[in-house]
Tab-separated table of C-alpha atoms and ligand atoms in Angstrom:
chain	number	residue	atom	x	y	z
A	203	MET	CA	10.239	53.659	2.587
A	204	ILE	CA	11.561	52.850	-0.834
A	205	SER	CA	11.116	55.308	-3.540
A	206	LYS	CA	12.459	57.325	-6.851
A	207	ASP	CA	11.673	61.308	-5.309
A	208	ILE	CA	15.555	62.381	-4.985
A	209	ASN	CA	14.003	66.041	-4.153
A	210	LEU	CA	12.763	64.127	-1.128
A	211	ALA	CA	15.919	62.897	-0.595
A	212	ILE	CA	17.346	65.804	-0.517
A	213	LYS	CA	15.096	67.477	2.043
A	214	ILE	CA	16.259	65.086	4.055
A	215	LEU	CA	20.049	65.481	3.746
A	216	GLU	CA	19.561	69.214	3.952
A	217	GLN	CA	17.759	68.545	7.287
A	218	ASP	CA	21.086	66.531	8.264
A	219	GLY	CA	19.736	62.766	7.697
A	220	ILE	CA	20.648	59.990	5.628
A	221	ILE	CA	19.234	58.064	2.776
A	222	GLY	CA	20.116	55.282	1.088
A	223	LEU	CA	21.683	55.675	-1.989
A	224	PRO	CA	22.237	53.973	-5.394
A	225	THR	CA	25.293	53.919	-6.506
A	226	GLU	CA	26.978	51.332	-9.426
A	227	THR	CA	29.381	49.116	-7.243
A	228	VAL	CA	26.957	48.731	-4.512
A	229	TYR	CA	24.311	50.751	-2.248
A	230	GLY	CA	25.772	53.690	0.474
A	231	LEU	CA	24.432	55.098	3.183
A	232	ALA	CA	24.493	58.859	2.475
A	233	ALA	CA	24.879	62.145	4.524
A	234	ARG	CA	25.675	65.635	3.046
A	235	MET	CA	29.049	66.012	3.370
A	236	THR	CA	29.259	69.375	5.260
A	237	SER	CA	26.918	67.313	8.422
A	238	GLU	CA	28.499	66.205	11.403
A	239	LEU	CA	25.097	65.202	12.427
A	240	GLY	CA	24.178	63.135	9.624
A	241	ILE	CA	27.611	61.751	9.543
A	242	LYS	CA	27.471	60.514	12.884
A	243	LYS	CA	24.375	59.068	12.326
A	244	ILE	CA	25.734	57.088	9.623
A	245	PHE	CA	28.081	55.569	11.927
A	246	GLU	CA	25.217	54.855	14.694
A	247	LEU	CA	23.394	52.941	12.211
A	248	LYS	CA	25.586	51.023	10.510
A	249	ASN	CA	27.038	50.152	14.280
A	250	ARG	CA	30.523	51.383	12.643
A	251	PRO	CA	33.417	52.065	14.847
A	252	LEU	CA	34.805	55.921	14.319
A	253	THR	CA	37.888	54.649	13.688
A	254	ASN	CA	37.156	53.493	10.276
A	255	PRO	CA	36.635	56.488	7.834
A	256	LEU	CA	34.436	57.127	4.835
A	257	ILE	CA	34.846	57.865	1.314
A	258	VAL	CA	33.713	60.952	-0.086
A	259	HIS	CA	31.749	61.303	-3.675
A	260	LEU	CA	31.848	63.934	-6.002
A	261	ALA	CA	29.328	64.856	-9.234
A	262	LYS	CA	31.718	66.804	-10.487
A	263	ALA	CA	35.774	66.733	-10.713
A	264	GLU	CA	36.468	69.819	-9.919
A	265	ASP	CA	35.275	69.052	-6.164
A	266	LEU	CA	38.415	67.333	-5.620
A	267	LEU	CA	39.933	70.829	-4.751
A	268	LEU	CA	37.577	71.294	-2.285
A	269	VAL	CA	38.156	67.812	-0.338
A	270	ALA	CA	42.263	67.147	-0.997
A	271	GLU	CA	45.527	68.854	-1.570
A	272	ASN	CA	48.619	67.698	-3.242
A	273	ILE	CA	46.760	65.722	-5.828
A	274	PRO	CA	49.535	64.294	-8.147
A	275	PRO	CA	49.184	64.618	-11.838
A	276	MET	CA	48.833	60.409	-12.405
A	277	ALA	CA	45.427	61.052	-10.224
A	278	LEU	CA	43.988	63.120	-12.687
A	279	THR	CA	44.887	60.987	-15.625
A	280	LEU	CA	43.266	58.148	-13.530
A	281	ALA	CA	40.062	60.697	-12.813
A	282	GLU	CA	39.809	61.267	-16.430
A	283	SER	CA	39.821	57.738	-17.618
A	284	PHE	CA	37.237	55.910	-14.653
A	285	TRP	CA	35.070	58.666	-13.542
A	286	PRO	CA	32.291	58.427	-12.822
A	287	GLY	CA	33.556	54.709	-11.941
A	288	PRO	CA	34.404	52.224	-9.100
A	289	LEU	CA	37.887	53.875	-8.174
A	290	THR	CA	38.495	55.322	-4.887
A	291	LEU	CA	41.538	57.409	-4.633
A	292	ILE	CA	43.446	58.500	-1.420
A	293	PHE	CA	44.857	61.862	-0.853
A	294	LYS	CA	46.155	64.298	1.469
A	295	LYS	CA	42.834	66.097	3.340
A	296	ALA	CA	42.015	69.290	2.691
A	297	LYS	CA	42.181	71.509	5.948
A	298	THR	CA	38.322	71.760	6.052
A	299	ILE	CA	37.192	68.468	5.589
A	300	SER	CA	35.951	66.717	9.121
A	301	PRO	CA	38.059	64.377	10.763
A	302	LEU	CA	34.928	62.582	11.490
A	303	ILE	CA	35.198	61.885	7.983
A	304	THR	CA	38.400	61.249	7.915
A	305	ALA	CA	38.371	59.185	11.098
A	306	ASN	CA	41.040	61.517	12.139
A	307	GLN	CA	43.789	60.292	9.438
A	308	GLU	CA	45.658	62.931	7.042
A	309	THR	CA	44.290	61.253	3.976
A	310	VAL	CA	41.032	61.649	2.528
A	311	ALA	CA	39.237	59.161	0.304
A	312	VAL	CA	36.886	60.103	-2.996
A	313	ARG	CA	35.425	59.045	-5.629
A	314	MET	CA	32.261	60.055	-8.444
A	315	PRO	CA	30.226	57.495	-8.807
A	316	ASN	CA	28.923	56.411	-12.060
A	317	HIS	CA	25.048	55.900	-11.083
A	318	PRO	CA	22.612	58.548	-12.881
A	319	MET	CA	20.772	58.894	-9.611
A	320	ALA	CA	23.725	59.408	-7.625
A	321	LEU	CA	24.811	61.866	-9.900
A	322	LYS	CA	21.374	64.174	-10.031
A	323	LEU	CA	21.372	64.121	-6.250
A	324	ILE	CA	24.856	65.377	-5.182
A	325	ASN	CA	24.480	67.880	-8.184
A	326	GLN	CA	21.438	69.482	-7.076
A	327	LEU	CA	22.268	68.744	-3.185
A	328	GLY	CA	25.204	71.256	-4.059
A	329	GLU	CA	28.141	69.594	-2.244
A	330	PRO	CA	29.484	66.594	-2.333
A	331	ILE	CA	28.051	63.425	0.090
A	332	VAL	CA	29.910	61.039	1.896
A	333	ALA	CA	28.672	57.141	1.996
A	334	PRO	CA	29.952	54.086	2.894
A	335	SER	CA	28.162	50.559	1.835
A	336	ALA	CA	24.632	50.438	3.274
A	337	ASN	CA	25.003	47.414	5.428
A	338	PRO	CA	25.719	46.644	9.109
A	339	TYR	CA	29.071	46.576	10.068
A	340	MET	CA	31.216	43.388	8.651
A	341	ALA	CA	27.581	42.403	6.615
A	342	ILE	CA	27.449	41.358	3.221
A	343	SER	CA	27.051	45.092	0.925
A	344	SER	CA	23.483	46.140	-0.524
A	345	THR	CA	23.336	45.646	-4.209
A	346	THR	CA	19.363	46.445	-4.198
A	347	ALA	CA	17.284	48.985	-2.264
A	348	ASP	CA	15.550	46.121	-0.912
A	349	HIS	CA	18.618	44.824	0.639
A	350	VAL	CA	18.705	47.906	2.251
A	351	GLU	CA	15.446	48.451	3.184
A	352	ASN	CA	15.695	44.640	4.908
A	353	TYR	CA	19.079	45.620	6.839
A	354	PHE	CA	17.715	49.168	8.397
A	355	GLY	CA	13.553	49.394	8.174
A	356	ASN	CA	12.471	52.392	9.333
A	357	LYS	CA	16.021	53.271	11.079
A	358	LEU	CA	15.970	54.978	7.210
A	359	PRO	CA	13.757	57.060	6.341
A	360	LEU	CA	14.074	56.986	2.176
A	361	VAL	CA	16.484	54.545	0.017
A	362	LEU	CA	16.511	56.115	-3.548
A	363	ASP	CA	15.857	53.356	-5.504
A	364	GLY	CA	17.980	53.044	-9.157
A	365	GLY	CA	17.737	49.743	-9.594
A	366	PRO	CA	20.004	46.579	-9.473
A	367	CYS	CA	23.863	47.961	-8.667
A	368	LYS	CA	25.680	46.907	-12.229
A	369	LYS	CA	28.987	46.567	-10.650
A	370	GLY	CA	27.914	44.509	-7.706
A	371	ILE	CA	31.326	45.012	-5.580
A	372	GLU	CA	33.163	47.580	-3.758
A	373	SER	CA	35.396	50.373	-5.834
A	374	THR	CA	38.690	49.554	-6.261
A	375	ILE	CA	40.703	51.635	-3.504
A	376	ILE	CA	44.401	53.035	-4.070
A	377	GLY	CA	46.417	55.783	-3.327
A	378	PHE	CA	49.967	57.540	-4.405
A	379	GLU	CA	53.318	57.466	-2.803
A	380	GLU	CA	56.480	58.708	-4.896
A	381	ASN	CA	57.098	56.691	-7.487
A	382	TYR	CA	54.519	53.408	-6.952
A	383	ILE	CA	50.015	53.010	-6.878
A	384	VAL	CA	49.613	50.715	-3.140
A	385	LEU	CA	46.241	49.227	-4.113
A	386	TYR	CA	44.012	49.326	-0.751
A	387	ARG	CA	40.733	47.077	-1.953
A	388	HIS	CA	40.690	45.390	-5.289
A	389	GLY	CA	37.918	46.142	-7.379
A	390	SER	CA	36.542	46.846	-10.587
A	391	ILE	CA	38.449	48.642	-11.720
A	392	THR	CA	41.904	46.239	-12.178
A	393	LYS	CA	45.386	46.746	-11.225
A	394	GLU	CA	46.148	46.093	-14.860
A	395	MET	CA	44.152	48.669	-16.011
A	396	ILE	CA	45.861	51.282	-13.378
A	397	GLU	CA	48.887	50.659	-14.393
A	398	ALA	CA	48.210	50.468	-18.702
A	399	LYS	CA	46.988	54.561	-17.705
A	400	THR	CA	49.653	55.876	-15.556
A	401	ASN	CA	53.013	53.362	-16.571
A	402	CYS	CA	53.530	53.408	-12.925
A	403	LYS	CA	53.860	50.055	-10.796
A	404	VAL	CA	51.117	48.837	-8.163
A	405	PHE	CA	51.004	47.009	-5.483
A	406	PHE	CA	48.928	45.545	-3.434
A	407	HIS	CA	48.827	47.075	0.597
A	408	GLU	CA	49.159	43.360	2.429
A	409	LYS	CA	52.466	43.140	0.699
A	410	PHE	CA	54.341	45.786	0.829
A	411	GLN	CA	55.008	48.653	3.785
A	412	ASN	CA	52.684	51.713	3.836
A	413	LYS	CA	51.581	54.000	6.153
A	414	VAL	CA	47.845	54.883	5.247
A	415	GLN	CA	45.914	52.540	7.893
A	416	THR	CA	42.933	51.266	5.674
A	417	PRO	CA	40.142	49.497	8.414
A	418	GLY	CA	37.707	48.521	6.555
A	419	MET	CA	39.699	46.025	5.155
A	420	HIS	CA	38.744	43.710	8.025
A	421	PHE	CA	40.221	40.194	7.487
A	422	LYS	CA	36.790	39.002	7.917
A	423	HIS	CA	34.664	41.605	6.345
A	424	TYR	CA	30.990	40.731	3.933
A	425	ALA	CA	30.046	37.867	6.022
A	426	PRO	CA	26.989	35.922	5.837
A	427	LYS	CA	25.793	34.726	8.979
A	428	THR	CA	25.810	30.684	7.900
A	429	PRO	CA	29.486	29.886	7.574
A	430	LEU	CA	31.546	29.645	4.358
A	431	ILE	CA	33.697	27.357	3.209
A	432	LEU	CA	35.227	28.417	-0.204
A	433	THR	CA	37.103	25.547	-2.187
A	434	ASP	CA	39.441	25.265	-5.721
A	435	ASN	CA	37.620	21.776	-5.820
A	436	ILE	CA	34.205	22.520	-6.031
A	437	ILE	CA	33.383	19.009	-6.942
A	438	GLU	CA	35.316	17.121	-4.538
A	439	SER	CA	34.217	19.397	-1.385
A	440	PHE	CA	30.556	18.195	-2.611
A	441	GLU	CA	31.859	14.331	-2.176
A	442	ILE	CA	33.099	15.036	1.412
A	443	TYR	CA	29.623	17.542	2.193
A	444	LYS	CA	26.817	16.098	0.750
A	445	GLU	CA	25.690	14.559	3.968
A	446	LYS	CA	24.853	18.068	5.332
A	447	LYS	CA	22.667	20.939	4.800
A	448	VAL	CA	24.843	22.782	2.184
A	449	GLY	CA	23.990	25.241	0.386
A	450	LEU	CA	26.279	25.619	-3.368
A	451	LEU	CA	27.636	28.764	-5.013
A	452	THR	CA	29.215	28.058	-8.429
A	453	PHE	CA	30.479	30.191	-10.873
A	454	LYS	CA	29.689	27.949	-14.086
A	455	SER	CA	30.458	24.488	-12.649
A	456	PRO	CA	28.358	21.649	-13.998
A	457	ILE	CA	25.282	21.166	-11.661
A	458	LEU	CA	25.699	18.672	-8.685
A	459	ASP	CA	22.584	19.620	-6.568
A	460	HIS	CA	20.050	21.817	-8.652
A	461	ARG	CA	17.368	22.246	-5.857
A	462	ASN	CA	20.790	23.526	-3.279
A	463	GLN	CA	23.134	24.740	-6.091
A	464	TYR	CA	23.275	28.874	-7.283
A	465	MET	CA	25.449	29.946	-10.216
A	466	LEU	CA	27.167	33.181	-10.250
A	467	SER	CA	27.178	33.463	-14.165
A	468	THR	CA	26.120	30.105	-16.752
A	469	GLU	CA	27.751	32.222	-19.454
A	470	GLY	CA	30.583	32.028	-17.119
A	471	SER	CA	31.109	35.892	-17.383
A	472	LEU	CA	33.141	37.162	-14.280
A	473	GLU	CA	31.622	41.241	-14.473
A	474	VAL	CA	28.314	38.963	-13.954
A	475	ALA	CA	29.472	37.079	-11.238
A	476	ALA	CA	30.658	40.472	-9.475
A	477	SER	CA	26.983	41.762	-10.441
A	478	ASN	CA	25.695	38.468	-8.278
A	479	LEU	CA	27.744	38.184	-6.082
A	480	TYR	CA	26.180	39.837	-3.176
A	481	SER	CA	22.699	39.428	-3.871
A	482	GLN	CA	23.481	35.253	-4.458
A	483	LEU	CA	24.951	35.360	-1.256
A	484	ILE	CA	22.597	37.474	0.456
A	485	ALA	CA	19.596	35.184	-1.115
A	486	ILE	CA	21.453	31.816	0.069
A	487	ASP	CA	22.344	33.231	4.251
A	488	LYS	CA	18.617	33.159	4.544
A	489	LYS	CA	17.576	29.319	3.291
A	490	GLY	CA	19.060	27.960	6.623
A	491	TYR	CA	22.193	26.364	5.083
A	492	ASP	CA	24.303	24.307	8.141
A	493	PHE	CA	27.047	26.147	5.655
A	494	ILE	CA	27.450	27.208	2.249
A	495	LEU	CA	30.294	25.984	-0.608
A	496	VAL	CA	31.371	27.869	-2.051
A	497	GLU	CA	33.883	27.432	-5.907
A	498	LYS	CA	36.501	29.712	-6.105
A	499	LEU	CA	36.348	32.119	-9.439
A	500	PRO	CA	39.457	32.255	-11.792
A	501	GLU	CA	42.431	35.104	-9.780
A	502	GLU	CA	42.286	36.817	-13.242
A	503	GLY	CA	41.031	40.687	-13.697
A	504	ILE	CA	37.321	41.015	-11.351
A	505	GLY	CA	38.348	37.421	-10.464
A	506	ILE	CA	41.066	38.495	-7.652
A	507	SER	CA	38.544	41.026	-6.806
A	508	ILE	CA	35.646	38.321	-6.165
A	509	ASN	CA	37.997	36.287	-4.295
A	510	ASP	CA	39.042	38.748	-2.036
A	511	ARG	CA	35.534	39.275	-0.645
A	512	LEU	CA	35.282	35.236	-0.977
A	513	LYS	CA	38.214	35.071	1.060
A	514	ARG	CA	36.596	37.608	4.128
A	515	ALA	CA	33.357	36.252	4.248
A	516	SER	CA	34.990	32.471	5.133
A	517	ASN	CA	37.397	33.687	8.223
A	518	LYS	CA	36.398	32.887	11.440
A	519	LEU	CA	36.855	35.904	13.621
B	649	TXA	O1	32.023	51.128	-3.943
B	649	TXA	C1	32.337	51.700	-3.005
B	649	TXA	O2	33.220	52.364	-2.173
B	649	TXA	C2	30.996	52.052	-2.014
B	649	TXA	C3	30.301	52.698	-2.267
B	649	TXA	C4	29.100	53.401	-1.637
B	649	TXA	O3	30.512	54.391	-2.671
B	649	TXA	N1	31.195	52.213	-0.502
B	649	TXA	C5	32.463	51.645	0.139
B	649	TXA	O4	32.663	52.198	1.477
B	649	TXA	O5	32.912	50.698	0.265
B	649	TXA	P1	33.009	51.542	2.741
B	649	TXA	O6	32.822	52.720	4.051
B	649	TXA	O7	31.813	50.856	3.087
B	649	TXA	O8	34.453	51.158	2.380
B	649	TXA	C6	34.996	51.997	1.979
B	649	TXA	C7	36.683	51.706	2.792
B	649	TXA	C8	36.892	51.000	4.153
B	649	TXA	O9	37.433	49.998	4.092
B	649	TXA	C9	37.512	52.489	4.666
B	649	TXA	O10	38.524	51.960	5.854
B	649	TXA	C10	38.587	53.209	3.109
B	649	TXA	O11	37.684	52.533	2.582
B	649	TXA	N2	38.554	54.378	3.539
B	649	TXA	C11	37.878	55.554	3.651
B	649	TXA	N3	38.663	56.712	3.850
B	649	TXA	C12	39.687	56.038	3.418
B	649	TXA	C13	41.377	56.953	4.070
B	649	TXA	N4	41.478	57.613	4.367
B	649	TXA	N5	42.346	56.285	4.308
B	649	TXA	C14	42.247	54.916	4.025
B	649	TXA	N6	41.999	54.204	3.463
B	649	TXA	C15	40.235	54.483	3.489
B	650	MG	MG1	32.188	48.332	3.660
């Protein structure tokens, strides 16, 4: 059921249930941080392996002390600058945090979502929640309440409707080492924004040997059922494939096929493109194309994060 009833959502969470929750990035599937039963329901509903840890969501920065230890001063600077917002930080976990949340690792991932409904819900509930993205394992994340409802139907008692997600891609994830920061997942908060606030170098984890495991960063992820081809040159690729039934997803390129072309941002804004990405992919996936031809975005700022999602969506298992 889709509803705006926060009190009902709280009642469900208090009884160890789970709900669909709007955030500024994507919708989450939420349980109380201390509800083992609720957390297990999340993994079951998503069909997600228990080896893939969940992000804790707070409504007040002080609650960080409930979940994490050894918080570096740099992390507080970043929390002050970007929370509430799409930045997830990885810390040593507090002893009380359930190993179900952290997949038995010694670290915990934490963020404060920037959505009034999510903040109100967590505040009123009086304890943090855990929430992965509200999609079956490896499928495209949800950016509207309808997406969540379409994925899970009556297996989920309630989806709180907070409108379409403004950011549209999952949060940036970083962790702290002695003298540098490791970027585990690209998002709307870019490497440059983090370096500017901390004066500390940020390295992307695939280029850097590191002990933290981020199992959710599977090389295939965020994928539609229709095969997806990512191209640098949409005009040339369209020439090659145009005898086939192709759906085109472009940034702001000229119209090649007005009946089968979807644009991420006619005015060429990367922010707008990010916020449209998943709803367009979900819509195109329903059209029965042989494949989806997607134009790579400029490799700058959030364009890097969008291209990262598109690369994973185009990988074969
Ligand atoms: O924007 C977001 O972060 C959304 C909204 C709902 O907040 N949540 C989200 O959660 O994207 P999820 O579970 O779909 O992705 C979280 C990623 C996974 O790849 C997981 O492996 C990684 O974060 N992760 C969680 N805890 C971790 C930890 N302690 N160490 C390393 N990676 C962790
Ligand atoms: Mg996810």
